[in-house]
mmCIF file of C-alpha atoms in Angstrom:
data_model
loop_
_atom_site.group_PDB
_atom_site.id
_atom_site.type_symbol
_atom_site.label_atom_id
_atom_site.label_comp_id
_atom_site.label_asym_id
_atom_site.label_seq_id
_atom_site.Cartn_x
_atom_site.Cartn_y
_atom_site.Cartn_z
ATOM 1 C CA ASP A 2 30.651 -74.642 -40.000
ATOM 2 C CA ASN A 3 31.582 -76.830 -43.417
ATOM 3 C CA LYS A 4 28.583 -79.405 -42.913
ATOM 4 C CA VAL A 5 26.025 -79.977 -45.604
ATOM 5 C CA ILE A 6 22.728 -79.258 -44.528
ATOM 6 C CA SER A 7 18.914 -80.256 -45.952
ATOM 7 C CA LEU A 8 16.214 -78.265 -46.247
ATOM 8 C CA ASN A 9 14.406 -80.107 -43.829
ATOM 9 C CA ASP A 10 17.503 -79.268 -41.456
ATOM 10 C CA ILE A 11 16.559 -75.719 -41.529
ATOM 11 C CA LYS A 12 13.004 -76.134 -42.048
ATOM 12 C CA GLY A 13 10.801 -73.112 -39.691
ATOM 13 C CA GLU A 14 8.576 -73.869 -37.426
ATOM 14 C CA LYS A 15 6.249 -71.538 -39.151
ATOM 15 C CA ALA A 16 7.768 -70.291 -41.558
ATOM 16 C CA THR A 17 10.985 -70.339 -43.604
ATOM 17 C CA LEU A 18 13.278 -67.559 -45.703
ATOM 18 C CA ILE A 19 15.440 -68.718 -48.329
ATOM 19 C CA MET A 20 18.154 -66.045 -50.277
ATOM 20 C CA PHE A 21 20.879 -66.000 -52.436
ATOM 21 C CA ILE A 22 22.968 -63.469 -51.278
ATOM 22 C CA CYS A 23 27.284 -62.917 -51.760
ATOM 23 C CA ASN A 24 29.539 -61.309 -49.944
ATOM 24 C CA HIS A 25 30.690 -58.927 -53.062
ATOM 25 C CA CYS A 26 27.483 -57.686 -53.693
ATOM 26 C CA PRO A 27 26.573 -53.751 -53.026
ATOM 27 C CA TYR A 28 23.328 -54.291 -52.668
ATOM 28 C CA VAL A 29 23.983 -56.989 -50.109
ATOM 29 C CA LYS A 30 26.843 -55.231 -48.309
ATOM 30 C CA ALA A 31 24.027 -52.063 -48.289
ATOM 31 C CA ILE A 32 21.322 -54.045 -46.530
ATOM 32 C CA ILE A 33 23.565 -56.984 -44.106
ATOM 33 C CA LYS A 34 22.874 -55.416 -41.038
ATOM 34 C CA ASP A 35 19.289 -54.784 -41.492
ATOM 35 C CA LEU A 36 19.156 -58.681 -42.664
ATOM 36 C CA VAL A 37 21.190 -59.726 -39.694
ATOM 37 C CA LYS A 38 18.698 -58.123 -37.520
ATOM 38 C CA ASP A 39 15.585 -59.066 -39.319
ATOM 39 C CA CYS A 40 16.461 -62.966 -39.271
ATOM 40 C CA LYS A 41 17.293 -62.758 -35.599
ATOM 41 C CA GLU A 42 14.146 -61.478 -34.982
ATOM 42 C CA LEU A 43 12.284 -63.928 -37.049
ATOM 43 C CA LYS A 44 13.571 -66.666 -35.220
ATOM 44 C CA ILE A 45 11.560 -65.076 -32.612
ATOM 45 C CA ASP A 46 8.228 -65.737 -34.728
ATOM 46 C CA GLY A 47 9.048 -69.766 -36.223
ATOM 47 C CA VAL A 48 11.319 -68.496 -38.846
ATOM 48 C CA SER A 49 13.797 -69.979 -40.022
ATOM 49 C CA SER A 50 17.044 -68.557 -42.469
ATOM 50 C CA LEU A 51 19.068 -69.411 -44.312
ATOM 51 C CA ALA A 52 21.609 -67.535 -46.620
ATOM 52 C CA ILE A 53 22.704 -69.445 -50.300
ATOM 53 C CA MET A 54 26.112 -68.101 -52.085
ATOM 54 C CA SER A 55 25.487 -69.885 -56.463
ATOM 55 C CA ASN A 56 28.136 -67.459 -57.802
ATOM 56 C CA ASP A 57 31.133 -68.272 -59.651
ATOM 57 C CA THR A 58 33.963 -68.377 -57.146
ATOM 58 C CA LYS A 59 36.639 -68.897 -59.957
ATOM 59 C CA ASN A 60 35.796 -65.433 -61.444
ATOM 60 C CA TYR A 61 34.807 -63.968 -58.097
ATOM 61 C CA PRO A 62 37.001 -65.146 -55.550
ATOM 62 C CA GLU A 63 35.588 -62.426 -52.619
ATOM 63 C CA ASP A 64 32.623 -64.556 -52.682
ATOM 64 C CA SER A 65 34.985 -67.983 -52.209
ATOM 65 C CA PHE A 66 34.237 -70.673 -49.474
ATOM 66 C CA GLU A 67 37.143 -69.353 -47.192
ATOM 67 C CA ASN A 68 35.647 -65.357 -47.717
ATOM 68 C CA MET A 69 31.891 -66.447 -47.179
ATOM 69 C CA ILE A 70 33.075 -67.574 -43.525
ATOM 70 C CA LYS A 71 34.933 -64.723 -42.694
ATOM 71 C CA PHE A 72 31.912 -62.668 -44.238
ATOM 72 C CA SER A 73 29.249 -64.350 -41.660
ATOM 73 C CA LYS A 74 31.898 -63.632 -39.083
ATOM 74 C CA ASP A 75 32.421 -59.883 -39.446
ATOM 75 C CA ASN A 76 28.342 -59.757 -39.820
ATOM 76 C CA ARG A 77 27.129 -61.977 -37.242
ATOM 77 C CA PHE A 78 25.555 -64.821 -38.539
ATOM 78 C CA GLU A 79 24.062 -66.679 -35.551
ATOM 79 C CA GLU A 80 20.766 -66.773 -36.610
ATOM 80 C CA LEU A 81 20.961 -67.200 -40.272
ATOM 81 C CA ASN A 82 22.983 -70.085 -42.218
ATOM 82 C CA TYR A 83 25.415 -69.213 -44.779
ATOM 83 C CA LEU A 84 25.532 -71.877 -47.744
ATOM 84 C CA ILE A 85 27.593 -72.194 -50.709
ATOM 85 C CA ASP A 86 25.981 -73.411 -54.365
ATOM 86 C CA ASP A 87 29.238 -74.354 -55.748
ATOM 87 C CA THR A 88 27.334 -76.148 -58.686
ATOM 88 C CA GLN A 89 24.725 -73.433 -59.069
ATOM 89 C CA GLU A 90 22.586 -76.446 -59.050
ATOM 90 C CA ILE A 91 19.972 -74.958 -56.495
ATOM 91 C CA ALA A 92 20.250 -71.350 -58.063
ATOM 92 C CA LYS A 93 18.577 -72.953 -61.048
ATOM 93 C CA LYS A 94 16.319 -75.061 -59.112
ATOM 94 C CA TYR A 95 14.525 -71.823 -57.394
ATOM 95 C CA GLU A 96 15.457 -69.414 -60.486
ATOM 96 C CA ALA A 97 17.391 -66.727 -59.013
ATOM 97 C CA VAL A 98 18.488 -63.595 -60.649
ATOM 98 C CA CYS A 99 19.880 -61.667 -58.474
ATOM 99 C CA THR A 100 21.620 -61.006 -54.738
ATOM 100 C CA PRO A 101 19.945 -60.325 -52.661
ATOM 101 C CA ASP A 102 17.417 -63.043 -53.875
ATOM 102 C CA PHE A 103 14.344 -63.645 -51.194
ATOM 103 C CA PHE A 104 12.237 -66.364 -51.028
ATOM 104 C CA GLY A 105 9.774 -66.881 -48.337
ATOM 105 C CA TYR A 106 7.886 -70.457 -47.825
ATOM 106 C CA ASN A 107 5.266 -71.000 -45.360
ATOM 107 C CA LYS A 108 5.282 -73.829 -43.194
ATOM 108 C CA ASN A 109 4.096 -76.495 -45.813
ATOM 109 C CA LEU A 110 6.939 -74.762 -48.117
ATOM 110 C CA GLU A 111 4.862 -73.394 -50.669
ATOM 111 C CA LEU A 112 6.252 -69.816 -52.012
ATOM 112 C CA GLN A 113 4.269 -66.742 -49.761
ATOM 113 C CA TYR A 114 7.153 -63.984 -50.878
ATOM 114 C CA ARG A 115 9.485 -63.275 -53.896
ATOM 115 C CA GLY A 116 10.486 -59.394 -52.806
ATOM 116 C CA ARG A 117 12.926 -56.976 -51.279
ATOM 117 C CA ILE A 118 13.960 -56.828 -48.002
ATOM 118 C CA ARG A 119 13.242 -52.530 -48.113
ATOM 119 C CA GLU A 120 13.572 -49.974 -50.523
ATOM 120 C CA LEU A 121 17.316 -48.680 -51.317
ATOM 121 C CA LYS A 122 18.609 -45.350 -52.517
ATOM 122 C CA ASN A 123 21.727 -44.745 -53.813
ATOM 123 C CA LEU A 124 22.474 -48.036 -51.959
ATOM 124 C CA LYS A 125 21.262 -47.040 -48.624
ATOM 125 C CA PRO A 126 18.467 -48.339 -46.753
ATOM 126 C CA ILE A 127 15.464 -46.265 -46.312
ATOM 127 C CA ARG A 128 14.430 -47.466 -42.483
ATOM 128 C CA ASP A 129 11.124 -45.766 -42.079
ATOM 129 C CA GLY A 130 9.737 -48.644 -39.878
ATOM 130 C CA GLN A 131 9.681 -52.360 -40.147
ATOM 131 C CA SER A 132 11.334 -53.759 -43.972
ATOM 132 C CA ASP A 133 9.016 -55.203 -46.268
ATOM 133 C CA LEU A 134 11.195 -58.630 -45.590
ATOM 134 C CA LYS A 135 9.982 -58.650 -41.747
ATOM 135 C CA LEU A 136 6.921 -57.850 -42.326
ATOM 136 C CA ALA A 137 6.077 -60.237 -44.544
ATOM 137 C CA MET A 138 7.575 -63.119 -42.602
ATOM 138 C CA GLN A 139 5.779 -62.493 -39.995
ATOM 139 C CA MET A 140 2.717 -62.389 -41.472
ATOM 140 C CA ILE A 141 3.629 -65.621 -43.359
ATOM 141 C CA ALA A 142 4.331 -67.010 -40.008
ATOM 142 C CA LYS A 143 0.752 -66.033 -38.652
ATOM 143 C CA THR A 144 -0.940 -66.696 -41.372
ATOM 144 C CA GLN A 145 0.481 -69.154 -43.526
ATOM 145 C CA LYS A 146 0.297 -66.046 -46.378
ATOM 146 C CA GLY A 147 1.979 -63.715 -47.688
ATOM 147 C CA PRO A 148 0.862 -60.903 -48.918
ATOM 148 C CA LEU A 149 -0.540 -59.227 -52.111
ATOM 149 C CA GLU A 150 1.290 -56.354 -53.255
ATOM 150 C CA GLN A 151 5.302 -57.643 -53.330
ATOM 151 C CA ILE A 152 7.942 -55.445 -55.062
ATOM 152 C CA PRO A 153 10.640 -57.341 -56.294
ATOM 153 C CA SER A 154 14.378 -57.053 -55.000
ATOM 154 C CA MET A 155 17.345 -55.513 -56.908
ATOM 155 C CA GLY A 156 20.644 -56.476 -56.960
ATOM 156 C CA CYS A 157 23.295 -57.805 -59.100
ATOM 157 C CA ASN A 158 22.942 -60.479 -61.228
ATOM 158 C CA ILE A 159 24.174 -63.977 -59.826
ATOM 159 C CA LYS A 160 27.492 -65.002 -61.699
ATOM 160 C CA TRP A 161 26.659 -67.804 -63.482
ATOM 161 C CA ILE A 162 29.555 -70.378 -64.249
ATOM 162 C CA ASN A 163 30.653 -70.584 -68.027
#
């Protein structure tokens, strides 16, 4: 909606999920429906969700701001703020490396989860139970601690500006 948003604007009551995604990544496309569903359900648990797109839009025009608006509408980002990081400053501060890349914080904004949403096989989500991400964020909302075992996310590298 073309507004500047700060972390305090979106911080969740019990936990905050910050993720780096983009429009064109096949890994993001494979999980986007699950991700939107999880974010909607996590909102009920006091978890706020924020997606950031940090790719170089000059060399990857599919990730442009205009296409982000379309992508968010097409995928019904009702409970998910989708922001552009056109300077890539935020991605660098978070040390984000891929899309999707997930960061789960407790209510004190202490990092508790840096893992995947769920297992993918040939870019198809394996849907046996709740997603790793949803379970981790529910645990953080309840206990303020994340799971001991965390499997890193897989995806495309962030497209850095040269």
